[in-house]
Coordinates of C-alpha atoms in Angstrom, one line a residue:
Chain A
M19 CA 107.2 101.5 111.9
A20 CA 110.3 99.5 109.8
T21 CA 112.2 102.9 109.2
D22 CA 112.1 103.9 113.0
A23 CA 113.5 100.1 114.0
V24 CA 116.3 101.6 111.6
V25 CA 116.5 104.7 113.3
V26 CA 116.9 103.6 116.6
K27 CA 119.5 100.8 115.3
R28 CA 121.8 103.9 114.3
S29 CA 125.0 104.4 116.4
A30 CA 125.6 108.2 117.8
G31 CA 128.7 108.7 115.2
R32 CA 126.1 107.5 111.9
R33 CA 123.8 110.2 114.1
L34 CA 126.5 113.0 113.8
A35 CA 127.4 111.7 110.2
G36 CA 124.0 112.4 109.4
L37 CA 123.7 115.7 110.9
F38 CA 126.1 117.0 109.4
N39 CA 125.4 115.8 105.4
G40 CA 124.4 118.4 102.9
R41 CA 125.0 121.1 105.5
P42 CA 128.8 122.2 104.0
R43 CA 127.9 125.5 106.3
L44 CA 128.3 123.9 109.2
Q45 CA 131.1 121.4 107.9
I46 CA 133.1 124.2 107.3
G47 CA 132.5 126.0 110.4
S48 CA 133.0 123.0 113.2
L49 CA 136.1 122.5 111.2
L50 CA 137.6 125.8 111.1
A51 CA 136.4 126.9 114.4
A52 CA 139.2 126.5 116.6
P53 CA 142.3 127.7 114.4
M54 CA 140.3 130.6 113.8
A55 CA 139.4 131.0 117.7
W56 CA 143.1 130.6 118.3
L57 CA 143.9 133.7 115.0
V58 CA 141.3 136.1 116.0
I59 CA 141.8 135.9 119.7
L60 CA 145.5 135.1 120.5
Y61 CA 147.2 136.2 117.4
L62 CA 144.6 139.7 116.1
G63 CA 144.1 140.5 119.5
S64 CA 147.4 141.1 120.5
L65 CA 148.1 143.1 117.6
V66 CA 145.2 144.9 118.3
A67 CA 146.8 145.2 122.0
L68 CA 150.0 146.3 121.0
L69 CA 147.8 148.9 118.6
V70 CA 146.8 150.3 121.3
T71 CA 149.8 150.5 124.0
A72 CA 151.6 151.9 121.3
F73 CA 149.2 155.5 121.6
W74 CA 150.1 155.4 125.5
T75 CA 152.9 157.0 127.8
V76 CA 154.9 156.2 130.4
N77 CA 155.0 158.5 133.5
P78 CA 158.4 159.9 133.8
L79 CA 158.6 159.6 137.1
S80 CA 156.8 156.7 138.4
G81 CA 157.3 154.8 135.1
S82 CA 153.4 153.3 135.4
V83 CA 151.4 153.9 132.3
I84 CA 149.4 156.1 131.0
K85 CA 146.1 155.1 129.0
E86 CA 146.0 157.9 127.9
F87 CA 145.9 158.6 123.6
S88 CA 148.6 160.4 122.6
L89 CA 151.2 160.4 119.7
E90 CA 154.3 161.9 121.8
N91 CA 155.7 158.1 121.0
F92 CA 155.2 158.9 117.2
E93 CA 157.1 162.1 117.5
E94 CA 159.5 160.8 119.4
L95 CA 159.8 158.0 116.6
V96 CA 160.1 160.8 114.0
N97 CA 161.5 162.9 115.8
V98 CA 164.7 162.1 117.6
P99 CA 167.9 161.2 115.7
V100 CA 168.9 158.0 117.0
Y101 CA 165.6 156.4 116.3
R102 CA 166.1 157.8 112.9
E103 CA 169.2 155.8 112.5
I104 CA 168.4 153.4 114.3
T105 CA 165.5 152.5 111.7
W106 CA 167.7 153.6 108.3
R107 CA 170.2 150.7 109.3
T108 CA 167.6 148.5 109.9
V109 CA 165.9 149.0 106.6
R110 CA 169.3 149.0 104.9
T111 CA 170.5 146.2 106.3
A112 CA 167.1 144.1 105.9
I113 CA 168.0 145.2 102.0
L114 CA 171.5 144.6 102.2
V115 CA 170.5 140.5 103.7
T116 CA 168.2 140.2 101.1
F117 CA 170.4 141.7 98.2
T118 CA 172.7 138.9 99.2
D119 CA 170.2 136.0 99.8
A120 CA 168.6 136.1 96.4
V121 CA 171.5 136.1 94.4
I122 CA 173.5 133.5 96.8
A123 CA 170.3 131.0 96.5
F124 CA 169.0 131.9 92.8
P125 CA 172.5 129.9 91.6
I126 CA 171.5 127.4 94.1
A127 CA 167.9 127.4 93.4
F128 CA 168.6 127.0 89.6
Y129 CA 171.3 123.9 89.7
M130 CA 168.2 122.0 92.5
A131 CA 165.5 122.6 90.5
K132 CA 167.4 122.0 86.7
V133 CA 170.1 120.5 86.6
A134 CA 170.3 118.0 89.4
G135 CA 169.7 114.7 89.3
R136 CA 167.0 113.0 91.6
K137 CA 169.5 111.9 94.0
T138 CA 171.9 115.1 94.0
K139 CA 168.2 117.1 94.0
A140 CA 167.4 115.3 97.6
L141 CA 170.2 115.5 98.5
L142 CA 170.6 119.5 98.2
V143 CA 167.0 119.2 99.5
V144 CA 168.3 118.1 103.4
A145 CA 171.6 119.8 103.1
V146 CA 169.8 123.4 103.0
L147 CA 166.9 122.6 105.3
M148 CA 169.6 120.9 108.0
P149 CA 170.7 124.1 109.5
L150 CA 166.9 124.9 110.3
W151 CA 167.0 122.4 112.1
A152 CA 169.9 123.8 114.5
S153 CA 169.0 126.5 117.1
Y154 CA 169.4 129.7 116.2
L155 CA 170.5 130.9 119.2
V156 CA 173.3 128.0 119.1
K157 CA 173.7 129.6 114.9
I158 CA 173.9 132.5 116.3
I159 CA 176.5 132.6 118.9
A160 CA 178.8 130.5 116.4
W161 CA 178.9 133.6 113.9
R162 CA 179.8 135.3 116.9
A163 CA 182.4 132.7 117.6
I164 CA 184.0 132.7 114.3
L165 CA 184.5 136.7 114.0
A166 CA 185.1 137.3 117.6
E167 CA 188.9 139.6 117.9
H168 CA 190.8 135.9 118.6
G169 CA 187.8 134.0 116.6
V170 CA 188.6 132.1 113.5
L171 CA 188.2 134.4 110.9
N172 CA 190.8 136.6 112.1
W173 CA 193.5 134.3 112.7
A174 CA 192.2 132.5 108.7
L175 CA 192.8 136.3 107.5
E176 CA 196.2 137.1 109.2
P177 CA 198.6 135.3 107.4
I178 CA 197.3 137.4 104.3
G179 CA 196.8 141.1 106.2
L180 CA 193.2 141.2 107.2
H181 CA 191.3 141.8 109.9
G182 CA 187.8 140.6 109.7
P183 CA 185.1 143.0 110.6
G184 CA 185.0 142.7 114.4
Q185 CA 181.3 143.8 116.1
G186 CA 179.3 145.8 113.5
V187 CA 176.3 146.2 111.0
T188 CA 178.7 143.9 108.6
S189 CA 178.6 141.2 111.3
V190 CA 175.0 141.4 111.5
W191 CA 174.9 141.3 107.6
L192 CA 176.9 137.9 107.6
T193 CA 175.0 136.6 110.2
M194 CA 171.3 137.1 109.1
S195 CA 172.9 135.8 105.2
Y196 CA 173.3 133.2 106.6
L197 CA 170.0 132.0 109.4
W198 CA 167.7 133.7 107.0
L199 CA 169.1 132.0 104.1
P200 CA 167.0 128.8 103.3
Y201 CA 164.2 130.7 103.4
M202 CA 164.9 131.9 99.4
I203 CA 166.7 129.3 98.4
L204 CA 163.6 127.1 99.0
P205 CA 160.6 129.3 97.7
I206 CA 162.9 129.8 94.5
F207 CA 163.7 126.5 94.2
A208 CA 159.6 125.5 94.6
G209 CA 159.2 128.7 91.8
L210 CA 161.8 127.3 88.9
E211 CA 160.5 123.3 90.1
R212 CA 156.5 124.9 88.8
I213 CA 158.4 126.7 85.6
P214 CA 157.8 123.4 82.5
D215 CA 161.2 121.9 81.3
S216 CA 159.0 122.6 77.8
L217 CA 159.5 126.3 78.5
I218 CA 162.8 126.6 78.3
A219 CA 162.9 123.8 75.3
A220 CA 161.1 125.9 73.6
S221 CA 162.6 129.1 74.0
E222 CA 166.5 127.5 72.7
D223 CA 163.8 125.7 69.7
L224 CA 163.1 129.5 69.1
G225 CA 166.3 130.8 68.9
A226 CA 167.0 131.5 71.9
H227 CA 170.7 131.7 73.1
P228 CA 170.5 129.7 77.2
F229 CA 171.6 133.1 78.7
T230 CA 168.3 135.2 76.5
T231 CA 166.1 131.8 77.8
F232 CA 167.3 132.7 81.2
R233 CA 166.5 137.0 81.1
K234 CA 163.7 136.3 78.7
V235 CA 161.7 133.9 80.4
I236 CA 163.7 131.9 82.9
L237 CA 163.8 134.9 85.0
P238 CA 160.5 136.6 85.0
L239 CA 158.4 133.6 85.4
S240 CA 160.7 132.6 88.7
F241 CA 161.2 136.6 89.9
P242 CA 157.6 136.0 91.8
A243 CA 159.5 133.3 94.0
V244 CA 162.2 135.7 94.7
V245 CA 159.8 138.2 95.6
A246 CA 158.4 135.3 98.1
G247 CA 161.3 134.4 99.7
S248 CA 162.5 138.3 100.4
I249 CA 159.3 138.5 102.0
F250 CA 161.0 136.2 104.6
T251 CA 164.1 137.2 104.0
F252 CA 163.5 141.2 104.5
S253 CA 161.0 141.0 107.6
L254 CA 162.8 138.3 109.2
T255 CA 165.4 140.5 109.5
L256 CA 163.6 143.4 110.6
G257 CA 162.0 142.0 114.0
D258 CA 165.6 140.4 114.7
Y259 CA 167.5 140.9 118.1
L260 CA 169.4 138.7 118.8
A261 CA 171.8 138.1 116.3
P262 CA 172.6 142.5 116.5
K263 CA 173.0 142.1 120.4
L264 CA 175.1 138.9 120.1
V265 CA 177.5 140.2 117.3
S266 CA 176.9 144.3 117.1
N267 CA 177.7 146.5 119.0
E268 CA 174.5 148.8 117.2
Q269 CA 171.4 149.4 117.6
F270 CA 168.2 147.8 116.0
I271 CA 164.9 147.9 115.8
G272 CA 164.6 145.1 117.8
T273 CA 167.1 145.1 120.1
S274 CA 165.6 148.9 120.8
I275 CA 162.7 147.6 121.5
F276 CA 164.2 144.7 124.0
D277 CA 165.7 147.3 125.7
S278 CA 162.5 149.2 126.2
I279 CA 160.5 146.9 127.4
T280 CA 161.0 147.2 131.1
N281 CA 160.9 150.9 131.5
N282 CA 158.6 151.8 128.7
Q283 CA 155.9 149.9 127.2
P284 CA 154.3 152.1 124.9
F285 CA 157.3 153.2 123.6
A286 CA 158.3 149.8 122.5
A287 CA 154.8 149.1 120.5
A288 CA 155.4 152.3 119.0
F289 CA 158.7 150.9 117.9
A290 CA 157.6 147.5 116.3
L291 CA 154.7 149.6 114.5
V292 CA 157.3 150.9 112.0
P293 CA 158.9 147.0 110.9
I294 CA 154.9 146.2 110.6
V295 CA 154.7 149.8 108.3
V296 CA 157.5 149.1 106.1
V297 CA 157.1 145.4 105.3
I298 CA 153.3 146.7 104.5
A299 CA 154.5 149.0 102.7
Y300 CA 157.7 146.6 100.6
L301 CA 154.4 144.4 100.1
G302 CA 153.2 147.3 98.7
V303 CA 155.6 147.4 95.4
A304 CA 156.2 144.0 95.4
R305 CA 153.0 144.0 93.9
K306 CA 153.5 146.8 92.2
L307 CA 156.5 145.0 90.2
G308 CA 154.0 142.8 89.6
A309 CA 155.1 139.4 91.9
F310 CA 151.9 138.0 92.5
E311 CA 150.7 138.6 89.5
H312 CA 152.1 134.7 87.6
V313 CA 151.1 132.7 91.3
Chain B
M18 CA 168.9 101.9 78.7
T19 CA 168.6 102.3 74.2
A20 CA 165.7 104.9 73.5
V21 CA 166.5 103.9 69.5
A22 CA 168.6 101.3 67.8
G23 CA 169.5 101.8 64.4
I24 CA 167.8 104.2 62.9
D25 CA 168.2 105.0 58.8
L26 CA 165.7 107.4 58.1
E27 CA 165.8 110.3 55.6
I28 CA 163.0 112.7 54.7
H29 CA 162.2 115.1 51.6
A30 CA 162.1 118.0 51.5
G31 CA 158.7 119.9 51.8
E32 CA 157.1 116.3 52.5
F33 CA 154.8 115.9 55.3
F34 CA 157.0 112.5 57.2
T35 CA 154.4 110.7 60.2
M36 CA 156.9 108.9 62.7
L37 CA 154.1 106.4 63.6
G38 CA 154.3 104.4 66.7
P39 CA 153.2 103.1 70.2
S40 CA 154.3 105.4 73.4
G41 CA 157.9 104.3 74.2
S42 CA 158.7 103.1 70.4
G43 CA 160.9 105.7 69.9
K44 CA 159.6 108.6 67.9
T45 CA 160.1 110.9 70.4
T46 CA 163.7 110.4 70.7
T47 CA 163.7 110.8 67.2
L48 CA 162.0 113.9 66.9
R49 CA 163.9 115.4 69.9
M50 CA 167.3 114.1 68.5
I51 CA 166.5 116.8 64.6
A52 CA 165.2 119.8 67.4
G53 CA 169.4 118.9 69.3
F54 CA 167.8 118.6 72.6
E55 CA 169.4 115.3 72.7
D56 CA 172.7 114.0 70.4
P57 CA 172.6 111.0 69.4
T58 CA 175.2 108.4 70.8
A59 CA 176.3 107.3 67.3
G60 CA 176.0 108.1 64.1
T61 CA 175.0 111.2 62.3
I62 CA 171.8 113.7 61.4
E63 CA 171.5 116.1 58.7
L64 CA 169.6 119.0 57.7
A65 CA 170.1 119.8 53.9
G66 CA 173.2 117.8 54.0
V67 CA 174.8 119.3 56.6
D68 CA 175.4 116.8 59.8
V69 CA 174.2 118.9 62.6
A70 CA 174.4 116.3 65.1
G71 CA 176.2 118.5 68.6
V72 CA 174.0 121.6 67.3
P73 CA 172.3 123.0 70.0
P74 CA 169.1 123.4 69.2
Y75 CA 169.2 127.3 69.2
E76 CA 171.1 126.7 66.1
R77 CA 169.1 124.8 64.4
A78 CA 167.1 125.6 61.6
V79 CA 164.5 123.6 62.9
N80 CA 161.6 125.3 65.3
T81 CA 159.4 122.6 67.5
V82 CA 155.7 122.4 68.4
F83 CA 155.3 121.0 71.7
Q84 CA 153.3 118.2 73.0
D85 CA 152.1 120.7 75.5
Y86 CA 152.4 123.7 73.5
A87 CA 154.8 125.5 75.7
L88 CA 153.3 129.3 75.2
F89 CA 154.9 131.6 77.5
P90 CA 152.4 131.9 80.0
H91 CA 154.0 135.8 80.9
M92 CA 153.8 137.3 77.4
T93 CA 151.0 138.3 75.3
V94 CA 149.9 135.8 71.9
A95 CA 151.8 138.3 69.7
D96 CA 154.9 138.9 72.1
N97 CA 155.0 134.4 72.1
V98 CA 154.3 134.2 67.8
A99 CA 157.0 137.4 67.7
Y100 CA 159.8 135.8 70.0
G101 CA 161.6 133.8 68.1
L102 CA 162.0 137.4 65.4
K103 CA 162.6 139.1 67.8
V104 CA 165.9 137.1 69.8
A105 CA 167.1 136.8 66.1
K106 CA 166.9 140.5 66.0
T107 CA 164.5 141.0 63.1
D108 CA 164.0 144.8 62.7
R109 CA 160.6 146.0 64.0
S110 CA 159.0 145.9 60.8
E111 CA 159.3 143.3 59.7
R112 CA 159.0 141.3 62.7
A113 CA 155.5 143.3 63.6
R114 CA 154.1 142.5 59.6
R115 CA 155.3 138.7 60.0
R116 CA 153.5 138.3 63.3
D117 CA 151.1 139.1 62.1
E118 CA 150.9 137.5 58.8
A119 CA 151.6 134.0 61.1
L120 CA 148.7 135.2 63.2
A121 CA 146.3 135.6 60.2
M122 CA 147.3 132.4 59.1
V123 CA 146.6 130.7 61.7
R124 CA 143.3 132.3 61.7
L125 CA 143.5 134.5 65.3
P126 CA 144.0 137.8 63.8
G127 CA 143.4 140.5 66.6
Y128 CA 144.1 137.7 69.2
G129 CA 147.1 139.5 69.9
A130 CA 147.4 140.7 73.0
R131 CA 145.9 138.0 75.0
K132 CA 147.6 136.7 77.1
P133 CA 147.6 132.7 76.6
A134 CA 145.6 132.1 79.7
E135 CA 142.6 133.2 78.1
L136 CA 143.2 131.1 75.2
S137 CA 140.9 127.9 74.3
G138 CA 143.0 124.3 73.6
G139 CA 142.5 125.4 70.0
Q140 CA 143.2 127.8 69.7
R141 CA 146.7 127.9 72.0
Q142 CA 147.5 124.9 69.7
R143 CA 147.1 127.6 66.8
V144 CA 149.9 130.4 68.8
A145 CA 151.7 127.6 69.8
L146 CA 152.0 126.4 65.3
A147 CA 152.2 130.3 64.5
R148 CA 154.7 130.7 66.5
A149 CA 157.0 128.0 65.2
I150 CA 156.4 129.0 61.8
V151 CA 157.1 132.5 61.5
N152 CA 160.6 131.8 61.8
R153 CA 160.7 129.9 58.3
P154 CA 162.4 126.5 59.2
R155 CA 163.9 124.3 57.3
V156 CA 162.3 121.5 58.9
L157 CA 158.4 121.9 61.6
L158 CA 158.5 119.5 64.0
L159 CA 155.1 118.0 65.6
D160 CA 155.0 116.2 68.8
E161 CA 152.2 114.3 69.1
P162 CA 150.6 119.1 68.9
L163 CA 146.8 117.8 68.9
G164 CA 146.8 114.9 71.5
A165 CA 144.7 117.3 74.2
L166 CA 142.0 118.8 71.7
D167 CA 138.8 116.8 71.7
L168 CA 137.9 114.9 68.4
K169 CA 135.5 116.9 66.2
L170 CA 138.3 120.0 66.9
R171 CA 140.7 117.5 65.8
E172 CA 140.1 116.3 63.4
Q173 CA 139.4 120.0 62.2
M174 CA 142.8 120.7 63.4
Q175 CA 144.3 118.1 60.5
M176 CA 142.6 119.7 58.0
E177 CA 144.1 122.8 58.7
L178 CA 147.5 121.9 59.2
K179 CA 147.4 119.3 55.7
S180 CA 146.8 122.9 53.8
I181 CA 149.0 125.6 56.2
Q182 CA 151.6 123.0 55.2
G183 CA 150.5 123.1 51.3
E184 CA 150.9 127.1 51.7
V185 CA 154.0 127.7 53.4
G186 CA 156.2 124.5 51.9
I187 CA 158.3 123.0 55.4
T188 CA 159.3 120.0 55.6
F189 CA 156.6 118.9 59.1
V190 CA 157.9 115.9 60.4
Y191 CA 154.7 115.3 62.6
V192 CA 154.8 113.0 65.7
T193 CA 151.7 110.5 66.5
H194 CA 150.3 107.1 68.0
D195 CA 146.6 108.3 66.4
Q196 CA 146.7 105.6 62.9
D197 CA 143.9 107.6 61.7
E198 CA 146.3 110.7 62.2
A199 CA 149.0 109.3 59.9
L200 CA 146.9 108.0 57.8
T201 CA 145.0 111.0 56.8
M202 CA 147.7 113.7 56.9
S203 CA 150.6 112.3 56.0
D204 CA 152.7 111.8 52.8
R205 CA 154.6 109.0 54.2
I206 CA 155.0 107.4 57.6
A207 CA 157.6 106.1 59.5
V208 CA 156.1 103.1 61.5
F209 CA 158.1 103.0 65.0
N210 CA 158.2 100.3 67.6
D211 CA 160.4 99.3 70.5
G212 CA 163.2 102.2 69.2
R213 CA 163.5 100.3 65.8
I214 CA 161.6 101.6 62.1
E215 CA 159.4 98.6 61.1
Q216 CA 158.6 100.1 57.4
V217 CA 159.0 103.2 56.2
A218 CA 155.6 104.0 53.7
T219 CA 153.1 106.2 51.8
P220 CA 149.6 105.7 54.3
E221 CA 148.5 103.1 50.7
D222 CA 151.4 101.0 50.6
L223 CA 151.2 100.5 54.4
Y224 CA 148.1 100.0 55.0
E225 CA 147.8 97.7 52.2
H226 CA 151.1 96.3 51.9
P227 CA 152.0 95.9 55.8
V228 CA 155.7 94.3 55.8
N229 CA 154.9 92.3 59.1
E230 CA 152.3 91.7 61.3
F231 CA 153.5 94.8 63.8
V232 CA 152.7 97.2 60.7
A233 CA 149.4 94.9 60.0
D234 CA 148.5 95.0 63.9
F235 CA 148.8 99.0 64.8
V236 CA 147.8 101.0 61.6
G237 CA 144.7 99.2 61.3
T238 CA 143.1 96.2 62.6
S239 CA 145.6 93.1 62.1
N240 CA 143.5 89.7 60.7
V241 CA 146.7 87.7 60.6
L242 CA 145.6 83.7 59.6
E243 CA 148.7 81.1 58.6
R244 CA 147.5 78.9 55.9
D245 CA 150.1 76.0 54.8
G246 CA 153.1 77.7 57.5
E247 CA 152.3 81.0 55.1
R248 CA 151.2 83.6 56.9
F249 CA 149.0 86.9 55.8
T250 CA 146.8 89.4 56.4
V251 CA 143.4 91.1 55.2
R252 CA 142.1 94.1 56.1
P253 CA 138.1 93.7 57.1
E254 CA 136.7 95.8 54.9
K255 CA 138.0 94.0 52.0
I256 CA 136.1 90.1 53.2
E257 CA 133.4 89.7 51.8
V258 CA 129.8 87.3 53.0
I259 CA 129.3 85.2 50.6
G260 CA 125.3 84.5 50.1
P261 CA 124.2 81.6 49.3
G262 CA 124.6 80.4 46.0
A263 CA 126.4 83.3 44.7
S264 CA 129.5 82.9 42.9
T265 CA 132.7 82.8 44.4
D266 CA 134.8 83.3 40.7
G267 CA 138.4 84.2 41.9
L268 CA 137.7 84.3 45.3
V269 CA 139.7 82.9 48.2
T270 CA 136.8 81.4 50.6
E271 CA 136.4 80.3 53.9
R272 CA 133.8 78.9 56.3
G273 CA 133.3 80.4 59.8
R274 CA 131.0 80.9 62.2
V275 CA 130.0 84.7 63.2
A276 CA 131.4 85.3 67.0
Q277 CA 130.3 88.4 67.6
V278 CA 128.3 91.4 65.4
A279 CA 129.1 95.1 66.7
Y280 CA 127.1 97.8 65.0
A281 CA 128.5 101.6 64.9
G282 CA 126.5 103.2 63.1
A283 CA 127.9 103.9 59.3
V284 CA 129.5 99.7 59.8
T285 CA 128.7 96.6 61.3
R286 CA 131.6 94.8 62.4
Y287 CA 131.6 90.8 62.2
T288 CA 133.7 88.9 64.2
V289 CA 133.9 85.4 62.5
A290 CA 135.4 81.9 63.9
L291 CA 136.8 80.2 61.2
D292 CA 136.9 76.5 60.9
A293 CA 140.3 76.1 59.3
G294 CA 141.8 78.4 62.7
G295 CA 141.7 81.9 63.0
I296 CA 139.8 84.7 63.6
L297 CA 138.7 86.8 61.1
Q298 CA 137.2 90.4 62.4
L299 CA 135.1 92.1 59.2
V300 CA 133.4 95.5 58.0
R301 CA 129.7 95.5 56.4
Q302 CA 128.0 98.8 55.3
N303 CA 125.0 98.7 56.5
V304 CA 123.4 100.0 53.5
G305 CA 119.8 99.6 53.8
E306 CA 119.5 96.1 53.2
A307 CA 116.5 93.9 53.5
P308 CA 116.5 92.2 57.0
G309 CA 117.3 88.7 57.2
V310 CA 120.1 89.4 54.3
A311 CA 122.6 90.4 57.6
P312 CA 124.4 87.6 59.2
T313 CA 123.3 87.3 62.3
Q314 CA 124.8 86.3 65.9
G315 CA 125.5 81.8 65.8
A316 CA 125.2 81.8 61.8
E317 CA 127.4 79.9 59.3
V318 CA 128.5 81.7 57.1
V319 CA 130.9 82.0 54.3
V320 CA 133.9 84.6 53.7
G321 CA 135.5 85.8 50.7
W322 CA 138.8 87.7 49.5
R323 CA 140.5 88.4 46.7
P324 CA 144.0 86.6 46.9
Q325 CA 145.3 89.8 45.8
H326 CA 144.5 91.3 48.6
A327 CA 146.0 88.9 51.6
A328 CA 149.8 90.8 52.2
A329 CA 152.2 87.7 53.3
V330 CA 153.4 89.3 57.0
T331 CA 157.0 87.8 58.5
G332 CA 156.7 87.4 62.3
A333 CA 157.0 91.4 64.3
K334 CA 160.3 91.5 64.9
N335 CA 162.7 89.4 63.8
K336 CA 165.5 89.0 67.2
E337 CA 167.7 86.7 64.9
E338 CA 168.3 89.3 62.4
V339 CA 169.5 91.8 64.6
A340 CA 173.3 90.7 64.2
P341 CA 175.7 91.1 67.1

């Protein structure tokens, strides 16, 4: 009787807590239900839709989509030289941007993680993050203005008889290297922060010159972080269409997809699979290089 | 901020020298200055008669066993141990020979192919030691190397470190805050306090004749009493409980009451409040006396010690003595 009286008095919240108590699967399940639904239905669902659409075709006369399995889009991507050229140009730019960002980011990240004092470090983290607060479109337009025929770059180069790159692949490279730099700096910074100072001290203590210490200890231990950053810079460059649109007249994968979306969705879908395949291949190479071993 | 001030130390070649003190007392800073990670603002650091202040760590014939071992996680045990030889461009066959010798010395032969992550704490400690002695430094610095190990393993490693030191004949400079460890292993000990050295002495001298209250308290139990304006300390095991009618010849005696009794297996610890003021800690071996012989809590007792066992001490730090 006494037990019953206690049960009756329990509030709804306590009863709910009682239901979850000792049932870890129920706890995890109800916690993850909503985000999992989002992930599966909206994210993976749209990827599947993309994959399916890529195998459809468009009736060239009526412009209507023929929902039948066909490899036509992929044959076109492989066989038409201009598409091969676009793919190669995009991948080449992505590699170049990644390499550029890695070379610029590493010394900055190293300074932030291992040299700067606490105050300078905090200041630099904010400085690196700050460009991310500005609209990405605004930043591209700013670069367009800098690189324009009568822009600030040509104005500055004119007295020494030089001329800026103008609209083109070089401008895309410059713009994207700027845009994605923070995505390279931050993972490397985090990776370097994780290397205990005692390892660097131990290397020096054992007789290694700072350059040897860098090559044998710091670089191998921070390499996974460089790869992590490169995954951002590489895939972001592969998928972008606004920068090529605004600072070049060349076609990139992104711009080609954008241009085909209105009149040939299946072809756009097929082209969109190319960066996905390239990134998967890239991750495979990174894995082979041992980039995920010491994470 | 000054971490250490006015340190004057001379460490002999081949000696097992310990820097003992509480955390923040400056012992690690001193060690880092010997290693070359920090530079003194004034003064010199001589290694075998040559001033090395300002010489970077990679050019000093000194190696360190770090507190966190600092093993390179991306290298195998063998590559860790051979690291110093490799950067010194020792030739391949000699490198392999010395590496295997060092691994055998720390009793880890056959572990070369493993990664540090696959080793236990005690094994990592040994690898760190092998990696340092393989270079045959003039001085080996050890920064609380046993701090992370459990008691049994720590005691075992203390003995091993001591025997390895005898084997290689390298000067060991050992940093610890553990007084038992210091007393067990060292040839000489420097007691650090607040950036200064309070006393440098052999373990026995340090324990039997502490120069001041800080040393008396930090190395062992303090037991400081003040009688007739004289301050002195007596070690707990030197104090006897004198039974009724027993002779007190040649002893200094005091009356008191047992305030606390703590049984600790081999010994029992007593806290005695003296009638003349002050508190004494004393220990008695549990040798299996008849019941009723050992004092109980609240009992009135007479305690005594030989005068030569009372060591006069000064205050912990005489601020007045510090010249402006």
